[in-house]
PDB file of C-alpha atoms and ligand atoms in Angstrom:
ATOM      1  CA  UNK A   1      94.576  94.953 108.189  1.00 80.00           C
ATOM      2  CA  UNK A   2      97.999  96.726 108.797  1.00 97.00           C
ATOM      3  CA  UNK A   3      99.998  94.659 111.231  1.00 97.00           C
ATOM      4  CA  UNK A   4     101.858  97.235 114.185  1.00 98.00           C
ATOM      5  CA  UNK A   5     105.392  97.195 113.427  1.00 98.00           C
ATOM      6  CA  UNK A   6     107.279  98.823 116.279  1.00 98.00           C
ATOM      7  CA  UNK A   7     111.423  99.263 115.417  1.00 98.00           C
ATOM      8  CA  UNK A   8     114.257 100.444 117.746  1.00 98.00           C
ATOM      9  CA  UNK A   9     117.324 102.949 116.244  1.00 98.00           C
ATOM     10  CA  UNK A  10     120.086 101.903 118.786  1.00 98.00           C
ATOM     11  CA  UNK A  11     121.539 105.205 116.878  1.00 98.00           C
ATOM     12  CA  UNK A  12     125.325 104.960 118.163  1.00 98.00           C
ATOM     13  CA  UNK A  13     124.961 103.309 121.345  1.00 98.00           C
ATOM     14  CA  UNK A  14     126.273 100.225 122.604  1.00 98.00           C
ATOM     15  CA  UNK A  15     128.955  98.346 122.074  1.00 98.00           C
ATOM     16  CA  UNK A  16     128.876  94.442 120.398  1.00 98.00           C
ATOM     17  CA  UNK A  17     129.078  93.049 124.022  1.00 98.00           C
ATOM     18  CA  UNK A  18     126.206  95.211 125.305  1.00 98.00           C
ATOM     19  CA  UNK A  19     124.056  95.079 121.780  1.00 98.00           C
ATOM     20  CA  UNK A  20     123.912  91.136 122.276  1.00 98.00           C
ATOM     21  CA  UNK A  21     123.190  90.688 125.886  1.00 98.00           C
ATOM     22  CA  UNK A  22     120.207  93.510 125.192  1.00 98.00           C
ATOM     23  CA  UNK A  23     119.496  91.536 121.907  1.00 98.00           C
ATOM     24  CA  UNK A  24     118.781  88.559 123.770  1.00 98.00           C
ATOM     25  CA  UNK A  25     116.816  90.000 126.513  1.00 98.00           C
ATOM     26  CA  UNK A  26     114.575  91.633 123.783  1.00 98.00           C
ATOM     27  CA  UNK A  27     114.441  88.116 122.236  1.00 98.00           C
ATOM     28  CA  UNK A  28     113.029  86.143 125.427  1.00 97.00           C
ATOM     29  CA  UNK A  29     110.367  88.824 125.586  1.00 97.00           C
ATOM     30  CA  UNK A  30     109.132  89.930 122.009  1.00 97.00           C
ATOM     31  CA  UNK A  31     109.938  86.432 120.289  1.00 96.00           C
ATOM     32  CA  UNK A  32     107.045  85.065 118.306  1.00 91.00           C
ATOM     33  CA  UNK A  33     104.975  88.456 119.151  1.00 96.00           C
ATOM     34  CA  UNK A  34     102.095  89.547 116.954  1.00 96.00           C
ATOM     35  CA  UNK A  35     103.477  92.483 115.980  1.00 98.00           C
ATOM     36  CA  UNK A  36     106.421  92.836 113.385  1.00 98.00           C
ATOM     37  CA  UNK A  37     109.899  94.304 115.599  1.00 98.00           C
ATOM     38  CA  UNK A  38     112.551  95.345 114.924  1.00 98.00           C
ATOM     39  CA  UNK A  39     115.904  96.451 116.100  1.00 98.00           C
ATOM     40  CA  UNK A  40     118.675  99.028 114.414  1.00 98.00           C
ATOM     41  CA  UNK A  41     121.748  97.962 116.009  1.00 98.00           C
ATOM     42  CA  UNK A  42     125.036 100.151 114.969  1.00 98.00           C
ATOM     43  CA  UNK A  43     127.169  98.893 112.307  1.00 98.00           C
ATOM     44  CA  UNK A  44     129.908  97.035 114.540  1.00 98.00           C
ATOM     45  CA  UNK A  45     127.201  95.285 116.502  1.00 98.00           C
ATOM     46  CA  UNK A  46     125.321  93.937 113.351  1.00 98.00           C
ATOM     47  CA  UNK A  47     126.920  90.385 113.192  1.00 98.00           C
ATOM     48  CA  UNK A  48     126.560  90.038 117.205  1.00 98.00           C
ATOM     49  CA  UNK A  49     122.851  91.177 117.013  1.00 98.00           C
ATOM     50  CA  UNK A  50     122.044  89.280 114.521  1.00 98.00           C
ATOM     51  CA  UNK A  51     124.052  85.581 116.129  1.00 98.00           C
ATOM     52  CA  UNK A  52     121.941  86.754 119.350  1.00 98.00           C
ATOM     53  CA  UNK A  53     118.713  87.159 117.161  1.00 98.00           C
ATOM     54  CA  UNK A  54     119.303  84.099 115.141  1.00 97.00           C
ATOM     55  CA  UNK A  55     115.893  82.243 114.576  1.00 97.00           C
ATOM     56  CA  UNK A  56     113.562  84.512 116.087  1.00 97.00           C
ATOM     57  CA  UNK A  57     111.466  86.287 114.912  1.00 97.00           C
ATOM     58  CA  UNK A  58     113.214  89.921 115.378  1.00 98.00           C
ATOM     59  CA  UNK A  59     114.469  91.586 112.452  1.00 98.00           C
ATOM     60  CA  UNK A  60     117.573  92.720 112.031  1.00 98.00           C
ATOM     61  CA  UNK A  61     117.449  96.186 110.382  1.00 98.00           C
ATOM     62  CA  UNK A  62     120.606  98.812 109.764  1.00 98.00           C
ATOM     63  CA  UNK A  63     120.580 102.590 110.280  1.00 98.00           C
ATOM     64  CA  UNK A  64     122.139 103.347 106.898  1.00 98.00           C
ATOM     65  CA  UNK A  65     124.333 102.289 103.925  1.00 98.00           C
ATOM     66  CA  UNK A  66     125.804 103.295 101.087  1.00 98.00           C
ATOM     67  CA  UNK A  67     124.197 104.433  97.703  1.00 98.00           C
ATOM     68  CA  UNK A  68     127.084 102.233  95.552  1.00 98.00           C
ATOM     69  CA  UNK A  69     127.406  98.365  95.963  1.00 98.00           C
ATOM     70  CA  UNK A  70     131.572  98.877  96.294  1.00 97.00           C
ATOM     71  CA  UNK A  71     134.105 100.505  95.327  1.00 97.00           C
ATOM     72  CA  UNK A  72     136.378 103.825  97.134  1.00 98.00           C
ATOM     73  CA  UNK A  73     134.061 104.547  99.229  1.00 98.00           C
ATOM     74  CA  UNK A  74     136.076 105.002 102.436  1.00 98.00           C
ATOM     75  CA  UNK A  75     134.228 104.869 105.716  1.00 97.00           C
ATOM     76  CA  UNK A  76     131.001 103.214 104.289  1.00 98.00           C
ATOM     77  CA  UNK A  77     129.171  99.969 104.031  1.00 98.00           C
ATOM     78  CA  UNK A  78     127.716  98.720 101.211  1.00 98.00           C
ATOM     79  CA  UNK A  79     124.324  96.548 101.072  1.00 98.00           C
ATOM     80  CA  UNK A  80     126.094  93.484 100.139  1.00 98.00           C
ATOM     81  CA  UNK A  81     128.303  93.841 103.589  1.00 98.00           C
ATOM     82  CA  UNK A  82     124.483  94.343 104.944  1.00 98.00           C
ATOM     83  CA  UNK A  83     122.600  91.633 103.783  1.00 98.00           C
ATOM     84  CA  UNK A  84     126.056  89.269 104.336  1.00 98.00           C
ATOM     85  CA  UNK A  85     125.572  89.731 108.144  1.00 98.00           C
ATOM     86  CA  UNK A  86     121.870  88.751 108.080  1.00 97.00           C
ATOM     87  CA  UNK A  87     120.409  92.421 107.854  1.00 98.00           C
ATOM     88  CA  UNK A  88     116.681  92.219 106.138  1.00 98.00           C
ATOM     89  CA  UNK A  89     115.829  96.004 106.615  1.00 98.00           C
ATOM     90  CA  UNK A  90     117.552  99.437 106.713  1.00 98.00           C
ATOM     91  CA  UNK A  91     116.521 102.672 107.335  1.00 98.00           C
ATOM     92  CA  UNK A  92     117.155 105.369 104.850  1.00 98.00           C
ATOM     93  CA  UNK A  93     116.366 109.261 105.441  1.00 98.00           C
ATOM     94  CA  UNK A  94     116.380 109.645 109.107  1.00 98.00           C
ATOM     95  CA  UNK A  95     116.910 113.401 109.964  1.00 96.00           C
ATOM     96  CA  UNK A  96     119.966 112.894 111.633  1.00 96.00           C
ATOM     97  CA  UNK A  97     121.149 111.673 108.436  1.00 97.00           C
ATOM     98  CA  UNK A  98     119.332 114.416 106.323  1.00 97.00           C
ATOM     99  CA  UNK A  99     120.328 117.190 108.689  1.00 95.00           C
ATOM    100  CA  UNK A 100     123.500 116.332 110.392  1.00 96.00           C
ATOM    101  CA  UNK A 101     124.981 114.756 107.530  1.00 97.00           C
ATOM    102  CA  UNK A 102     123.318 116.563 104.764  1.00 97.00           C
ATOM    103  CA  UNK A 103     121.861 113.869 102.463  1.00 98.00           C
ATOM    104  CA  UNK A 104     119.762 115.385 100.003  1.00 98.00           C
ATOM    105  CA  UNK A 105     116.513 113.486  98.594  1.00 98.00           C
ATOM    106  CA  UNK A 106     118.640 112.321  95.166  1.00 98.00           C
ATOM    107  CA  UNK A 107     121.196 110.645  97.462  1.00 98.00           C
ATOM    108  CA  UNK A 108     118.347 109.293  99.713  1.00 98.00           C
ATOM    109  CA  UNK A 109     116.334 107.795  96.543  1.00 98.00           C
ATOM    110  CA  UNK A 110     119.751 106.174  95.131  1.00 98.00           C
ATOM    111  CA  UNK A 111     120.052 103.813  98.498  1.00 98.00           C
ATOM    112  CA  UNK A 112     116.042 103.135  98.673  1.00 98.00           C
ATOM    113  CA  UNK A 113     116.214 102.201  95.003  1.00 98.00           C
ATOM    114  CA  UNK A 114     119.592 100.137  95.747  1.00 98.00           C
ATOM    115  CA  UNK A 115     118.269  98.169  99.043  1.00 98.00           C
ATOM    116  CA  UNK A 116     115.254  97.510  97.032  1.00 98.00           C
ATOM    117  CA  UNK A 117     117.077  95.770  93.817  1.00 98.00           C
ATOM    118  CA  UNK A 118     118.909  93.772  96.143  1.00 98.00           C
ATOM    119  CA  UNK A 119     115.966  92.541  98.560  1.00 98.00           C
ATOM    120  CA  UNK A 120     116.202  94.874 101.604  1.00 98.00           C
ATOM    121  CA  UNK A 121     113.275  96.030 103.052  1.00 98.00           C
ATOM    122  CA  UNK A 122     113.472 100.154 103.652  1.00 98.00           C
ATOM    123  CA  UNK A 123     111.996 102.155 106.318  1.00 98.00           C
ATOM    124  CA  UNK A 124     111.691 105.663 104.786  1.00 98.00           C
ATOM    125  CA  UNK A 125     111.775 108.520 107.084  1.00 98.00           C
ATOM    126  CA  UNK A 126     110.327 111.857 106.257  1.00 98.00           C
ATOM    127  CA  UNK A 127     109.687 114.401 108.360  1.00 97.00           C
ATOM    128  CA  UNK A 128     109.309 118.525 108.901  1.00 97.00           C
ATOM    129  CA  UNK A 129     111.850 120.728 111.034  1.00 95.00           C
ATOM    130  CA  UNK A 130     110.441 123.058 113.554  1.00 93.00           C
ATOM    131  CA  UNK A 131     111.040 125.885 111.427  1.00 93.00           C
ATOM    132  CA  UNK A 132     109.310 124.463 108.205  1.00 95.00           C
ATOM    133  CA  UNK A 133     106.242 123.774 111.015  1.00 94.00           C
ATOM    134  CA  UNK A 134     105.902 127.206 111.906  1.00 92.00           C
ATOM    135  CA  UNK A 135     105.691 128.450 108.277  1.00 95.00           C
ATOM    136  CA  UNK A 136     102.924 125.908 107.449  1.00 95.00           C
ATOM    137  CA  UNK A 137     104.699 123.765 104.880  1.00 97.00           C
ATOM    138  CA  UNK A 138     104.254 120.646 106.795  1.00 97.00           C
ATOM    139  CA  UNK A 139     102.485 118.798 103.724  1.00 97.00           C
ATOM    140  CA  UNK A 140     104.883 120.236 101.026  1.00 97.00           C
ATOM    141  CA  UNK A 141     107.400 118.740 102.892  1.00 98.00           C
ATOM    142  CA  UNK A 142     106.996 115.592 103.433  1.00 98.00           C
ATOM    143  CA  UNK A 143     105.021 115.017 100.088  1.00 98.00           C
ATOM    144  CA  UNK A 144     108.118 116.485  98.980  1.00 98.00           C
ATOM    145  CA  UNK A 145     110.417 114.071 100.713  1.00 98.00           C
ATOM    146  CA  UNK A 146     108.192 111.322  99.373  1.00 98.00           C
ATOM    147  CA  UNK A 147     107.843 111.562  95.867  1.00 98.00           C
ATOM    148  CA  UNK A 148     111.821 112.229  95.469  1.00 98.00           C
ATOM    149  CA  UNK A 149     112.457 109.238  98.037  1.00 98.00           C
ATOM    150  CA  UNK A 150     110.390 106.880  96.029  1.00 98.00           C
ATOM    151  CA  UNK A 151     111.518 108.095  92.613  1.00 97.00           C
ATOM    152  CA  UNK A 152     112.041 105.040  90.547  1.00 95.00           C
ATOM    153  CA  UNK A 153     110.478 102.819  92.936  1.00 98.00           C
ATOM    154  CA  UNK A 154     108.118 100.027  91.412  1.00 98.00           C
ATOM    155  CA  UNK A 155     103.936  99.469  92.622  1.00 97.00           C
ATOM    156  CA  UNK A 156     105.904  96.078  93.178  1.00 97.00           C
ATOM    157  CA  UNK A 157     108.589  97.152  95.049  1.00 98.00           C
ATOM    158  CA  UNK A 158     106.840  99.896  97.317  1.00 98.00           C
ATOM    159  CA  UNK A 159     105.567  96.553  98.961  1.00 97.00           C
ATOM    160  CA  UNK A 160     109.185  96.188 100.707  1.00 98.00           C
ATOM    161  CA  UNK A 161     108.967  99.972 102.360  1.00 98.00           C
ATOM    162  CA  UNK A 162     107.434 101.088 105.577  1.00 98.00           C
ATOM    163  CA  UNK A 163     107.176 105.272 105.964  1.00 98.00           C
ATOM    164  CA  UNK A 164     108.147 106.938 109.108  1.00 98.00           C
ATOM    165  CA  UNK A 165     106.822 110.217 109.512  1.00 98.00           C
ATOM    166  CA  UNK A 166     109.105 111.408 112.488  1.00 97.00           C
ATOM    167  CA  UNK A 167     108.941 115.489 112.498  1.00 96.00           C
ATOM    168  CA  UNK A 168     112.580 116.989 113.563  1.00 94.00           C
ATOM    169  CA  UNK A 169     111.511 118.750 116.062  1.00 91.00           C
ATOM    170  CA  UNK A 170     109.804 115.826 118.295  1.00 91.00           C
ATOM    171  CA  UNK A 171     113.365 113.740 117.922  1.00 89.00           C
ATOM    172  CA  UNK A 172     115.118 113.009 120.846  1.00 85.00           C
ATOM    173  CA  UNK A 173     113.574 116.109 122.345  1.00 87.00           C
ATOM    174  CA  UNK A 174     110.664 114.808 124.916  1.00 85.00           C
ATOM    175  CA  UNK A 175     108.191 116.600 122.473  1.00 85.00           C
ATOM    176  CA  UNK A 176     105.357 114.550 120.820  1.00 82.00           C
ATOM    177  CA  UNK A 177     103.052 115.403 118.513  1.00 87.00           C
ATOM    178  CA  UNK A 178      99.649 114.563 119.741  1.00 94.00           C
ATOM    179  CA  UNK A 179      97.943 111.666 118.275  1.00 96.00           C
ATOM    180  CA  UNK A 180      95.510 113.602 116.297  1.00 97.00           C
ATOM    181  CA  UNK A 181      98.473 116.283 114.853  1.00 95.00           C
ATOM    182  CA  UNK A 182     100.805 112.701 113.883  1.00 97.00           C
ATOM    183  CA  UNK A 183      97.382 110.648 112.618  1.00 98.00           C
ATOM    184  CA  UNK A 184      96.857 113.967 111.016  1.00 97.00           C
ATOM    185  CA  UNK A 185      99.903 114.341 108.664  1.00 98.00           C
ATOM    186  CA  UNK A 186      99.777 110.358 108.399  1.00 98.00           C
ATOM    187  CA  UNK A 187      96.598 110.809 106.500  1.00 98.00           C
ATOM    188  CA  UNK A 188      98.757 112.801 104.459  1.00 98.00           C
ATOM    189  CA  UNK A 189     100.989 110.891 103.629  1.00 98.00           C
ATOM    190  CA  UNK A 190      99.009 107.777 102.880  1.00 98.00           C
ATOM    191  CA  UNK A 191      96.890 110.327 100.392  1.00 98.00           C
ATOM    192  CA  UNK A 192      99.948 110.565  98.747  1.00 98.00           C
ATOM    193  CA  UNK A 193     100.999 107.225  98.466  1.00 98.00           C
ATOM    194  CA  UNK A 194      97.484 106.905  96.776  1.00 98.00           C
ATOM    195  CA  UNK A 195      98.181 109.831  94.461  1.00 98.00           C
ATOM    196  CA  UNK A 196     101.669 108.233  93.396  1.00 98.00           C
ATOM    197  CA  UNK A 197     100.690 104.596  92.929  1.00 98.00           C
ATOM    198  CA  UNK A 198      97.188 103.403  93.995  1.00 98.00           C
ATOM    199  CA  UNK A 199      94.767 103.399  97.103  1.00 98.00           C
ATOM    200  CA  UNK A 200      94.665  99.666  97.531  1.00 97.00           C
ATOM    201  CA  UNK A 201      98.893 100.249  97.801  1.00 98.00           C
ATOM    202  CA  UNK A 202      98.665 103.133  99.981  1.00 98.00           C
ATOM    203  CA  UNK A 203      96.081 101.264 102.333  1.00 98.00           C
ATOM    204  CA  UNK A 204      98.298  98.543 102.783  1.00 98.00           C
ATOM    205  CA  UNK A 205     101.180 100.552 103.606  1.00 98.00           C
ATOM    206  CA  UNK A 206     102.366 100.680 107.038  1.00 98.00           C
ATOM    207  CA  UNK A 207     103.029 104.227 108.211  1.00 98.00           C
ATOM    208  CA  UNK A 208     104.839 104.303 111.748  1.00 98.00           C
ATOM    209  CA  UNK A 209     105.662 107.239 113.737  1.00 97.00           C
ATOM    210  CA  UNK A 210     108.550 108.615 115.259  1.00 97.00           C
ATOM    211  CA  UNK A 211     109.436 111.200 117.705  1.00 95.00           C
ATOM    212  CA  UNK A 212     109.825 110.634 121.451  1.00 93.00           C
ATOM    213  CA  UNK A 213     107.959 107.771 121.523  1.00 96.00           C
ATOM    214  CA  UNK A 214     107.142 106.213 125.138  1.00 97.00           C
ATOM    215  CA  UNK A 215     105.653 103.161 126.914  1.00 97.00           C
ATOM    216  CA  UNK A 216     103.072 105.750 128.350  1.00 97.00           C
ATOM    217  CA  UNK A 217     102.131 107.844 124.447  1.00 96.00           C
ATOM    218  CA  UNK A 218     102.508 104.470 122.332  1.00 97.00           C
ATOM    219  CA  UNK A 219      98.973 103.256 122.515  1.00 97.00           C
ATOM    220  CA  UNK A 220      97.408 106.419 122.240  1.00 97.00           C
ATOM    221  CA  UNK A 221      99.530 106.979 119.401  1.00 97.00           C
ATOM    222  CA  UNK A 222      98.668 103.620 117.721  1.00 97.00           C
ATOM    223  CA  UNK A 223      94.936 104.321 118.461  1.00 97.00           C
ATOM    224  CA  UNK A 224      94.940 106.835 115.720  1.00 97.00           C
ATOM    225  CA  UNK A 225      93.963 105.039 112.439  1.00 97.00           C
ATOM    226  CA  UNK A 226      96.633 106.060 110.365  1.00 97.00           C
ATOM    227  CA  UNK A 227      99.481 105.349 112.807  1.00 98.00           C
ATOM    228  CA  UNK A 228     100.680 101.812 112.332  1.00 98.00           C
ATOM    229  CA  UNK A 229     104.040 101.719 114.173  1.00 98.00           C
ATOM    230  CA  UNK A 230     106.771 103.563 115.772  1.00 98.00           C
ATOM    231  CA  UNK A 231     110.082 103.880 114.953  1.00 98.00           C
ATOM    232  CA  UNK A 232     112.155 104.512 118.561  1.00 98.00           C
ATOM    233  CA  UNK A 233     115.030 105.888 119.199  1.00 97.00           C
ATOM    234  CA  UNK A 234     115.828 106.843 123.111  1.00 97.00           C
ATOM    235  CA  UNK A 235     113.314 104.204 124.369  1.00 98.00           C
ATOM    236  CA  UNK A 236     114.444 101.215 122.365  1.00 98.00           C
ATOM    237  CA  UNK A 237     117.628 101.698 124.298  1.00 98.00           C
ATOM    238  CA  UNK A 238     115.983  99.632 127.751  1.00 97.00           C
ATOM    239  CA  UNK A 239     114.255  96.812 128.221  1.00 97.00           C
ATOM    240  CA  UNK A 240     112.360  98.623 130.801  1.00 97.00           C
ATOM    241  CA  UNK A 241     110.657 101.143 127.749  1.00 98.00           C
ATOM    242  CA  UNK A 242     111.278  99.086 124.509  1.00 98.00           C
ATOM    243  CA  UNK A 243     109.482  96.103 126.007  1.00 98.00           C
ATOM    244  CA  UNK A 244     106.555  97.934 127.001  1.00 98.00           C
ATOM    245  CA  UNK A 245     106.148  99.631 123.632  1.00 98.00           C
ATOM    246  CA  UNK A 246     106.429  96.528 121.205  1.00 98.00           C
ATOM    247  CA  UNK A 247     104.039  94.891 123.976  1.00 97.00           C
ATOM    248  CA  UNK A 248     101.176  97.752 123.665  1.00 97.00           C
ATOM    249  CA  UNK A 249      98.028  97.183 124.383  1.00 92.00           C
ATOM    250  CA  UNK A 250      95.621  97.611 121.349  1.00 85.00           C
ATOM    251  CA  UNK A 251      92.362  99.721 121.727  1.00 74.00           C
TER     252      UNK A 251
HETATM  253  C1  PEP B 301     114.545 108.400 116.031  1.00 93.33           C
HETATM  254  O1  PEP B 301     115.726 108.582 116.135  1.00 93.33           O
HETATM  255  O2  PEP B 301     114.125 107.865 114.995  1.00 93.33           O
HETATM  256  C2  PEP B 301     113.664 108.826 117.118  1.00 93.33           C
HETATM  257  C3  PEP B 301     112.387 108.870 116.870  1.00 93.33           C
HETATM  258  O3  PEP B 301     114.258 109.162 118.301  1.00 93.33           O
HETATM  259  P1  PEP B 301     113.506 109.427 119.707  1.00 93.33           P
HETATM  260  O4  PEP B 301     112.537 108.296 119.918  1.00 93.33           O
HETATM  261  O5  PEP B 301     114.608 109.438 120.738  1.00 93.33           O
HETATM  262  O6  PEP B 301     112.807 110.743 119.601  1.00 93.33           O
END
């Protein structure tokens, strides 16, 4: 039995201040909950999130890092800097990352296979722009994205990744896909998974979604049997909506 994982990208919002004072709210809610959560805090509000998170049972996750462990890198952070500060999961691939900042699936693969050596859990994203859609390469894609993003990457150490399937075009935009469409290319996905290492691996993996999630589309989302979690960005920004969604009600 997968257990619901439902993470927050604070993306670049909030400052330390604000991150810890929402940290802690989020903390005398979700603390000790069933589900596995977890919050994405930007880089200069990792150390505050995580003094504000200290003991509970939040995780503290990072939005990105650098493929090297140091060196002249200027303007990055290395997973040493990450896991210093208390981080225990980062999130590699987003499409703001892939498509804003052009990170190709070689540069993607180097930082899963570099959090993984050094004990991070990753939270892959993969996911299909509007464009790709409309042609009807949806599977190519993110079987695509998959296979290069978890190049290298050990039956052991596919144990420390989660996969978000979070298609472009339902980010930050108000557009879901419907359950069935998102169980639909989870199924997908997890058939990959099998293909590339085994099916008792792939049915253990926890596959969330992403893409204008909501307190009022989470549980039909997370009735669909392939859809194990959400990763949020816009509504893990409030109590009011985050709460609600790493509180759902199960079917
Ligand atoms: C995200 O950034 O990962 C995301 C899914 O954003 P939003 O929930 O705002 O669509």
């Amino acid at each position: 039995m997968r257990k619901p994982y439902l993470a927050g990208n604070w993306k670049m919002h909030k400052t330390a201040a604000e991150a810890a004072a929402f940290a802690a709210e989020l903390r005398s809610a979700l603390d000790r909950s069933p589900y596995t959560v977890m919050v994405a805090p930007p880089f200069t509000a990792l150390q505050a999130v995580a003094e504000a998170l200290s003991g509970s049972s939040i995780l503290l996750g990072a939005q990105n890092m650098c493929s090297e462990e140091s060196g002249a890198h200027t303007g990055e952070v290395s997973v040493l800097m990450l896991k210093d500060l208390g981080v225990s999961v980062v999130i590699l691939g987003h499409s703001e990352r892939r498509h804003t900042y052009g990170e190709t699936d070689e540069l993607i693969s180097a930082k899963v296979q570099l959090a993984l050596k050094h004990g991070l859990n990753v939270i892959l994203c993969v996911g299909e722009t509007l464009e790709e859609r409309e042609a009807g390469h949806v599977n190519h894609v993110v079987e695509s994205q998959l296979e290069l993003g978890l190049s290298g990457v050990s039956a052991a150490q596919l144990q420390q990744v989660v996969i978000a399937y979070e298609p472009v075009w339902a980010i930050g935009t108000g557009k879901t896909a419907t359950p069935e469409d998102a169980d639909s290319v989870h199924e997908v996905i997890r058939a990959k998974l099998a293909a590339l290492y085994s099916k008792s691996a792939a049915d253990a993996m926890v596959i969330q979604y992403g893409g204008s999630v909501k307190p009022d589309n989470i549980a039909g989302l997370m009735a669909k049997p392939n859809i194990d979690g959400a990763l949020v960005g816009g509504a893990s920004l409030k109590p009011e909506s985050f709460i609600p969604i790493a509180q759902f009600d199960r079917a």
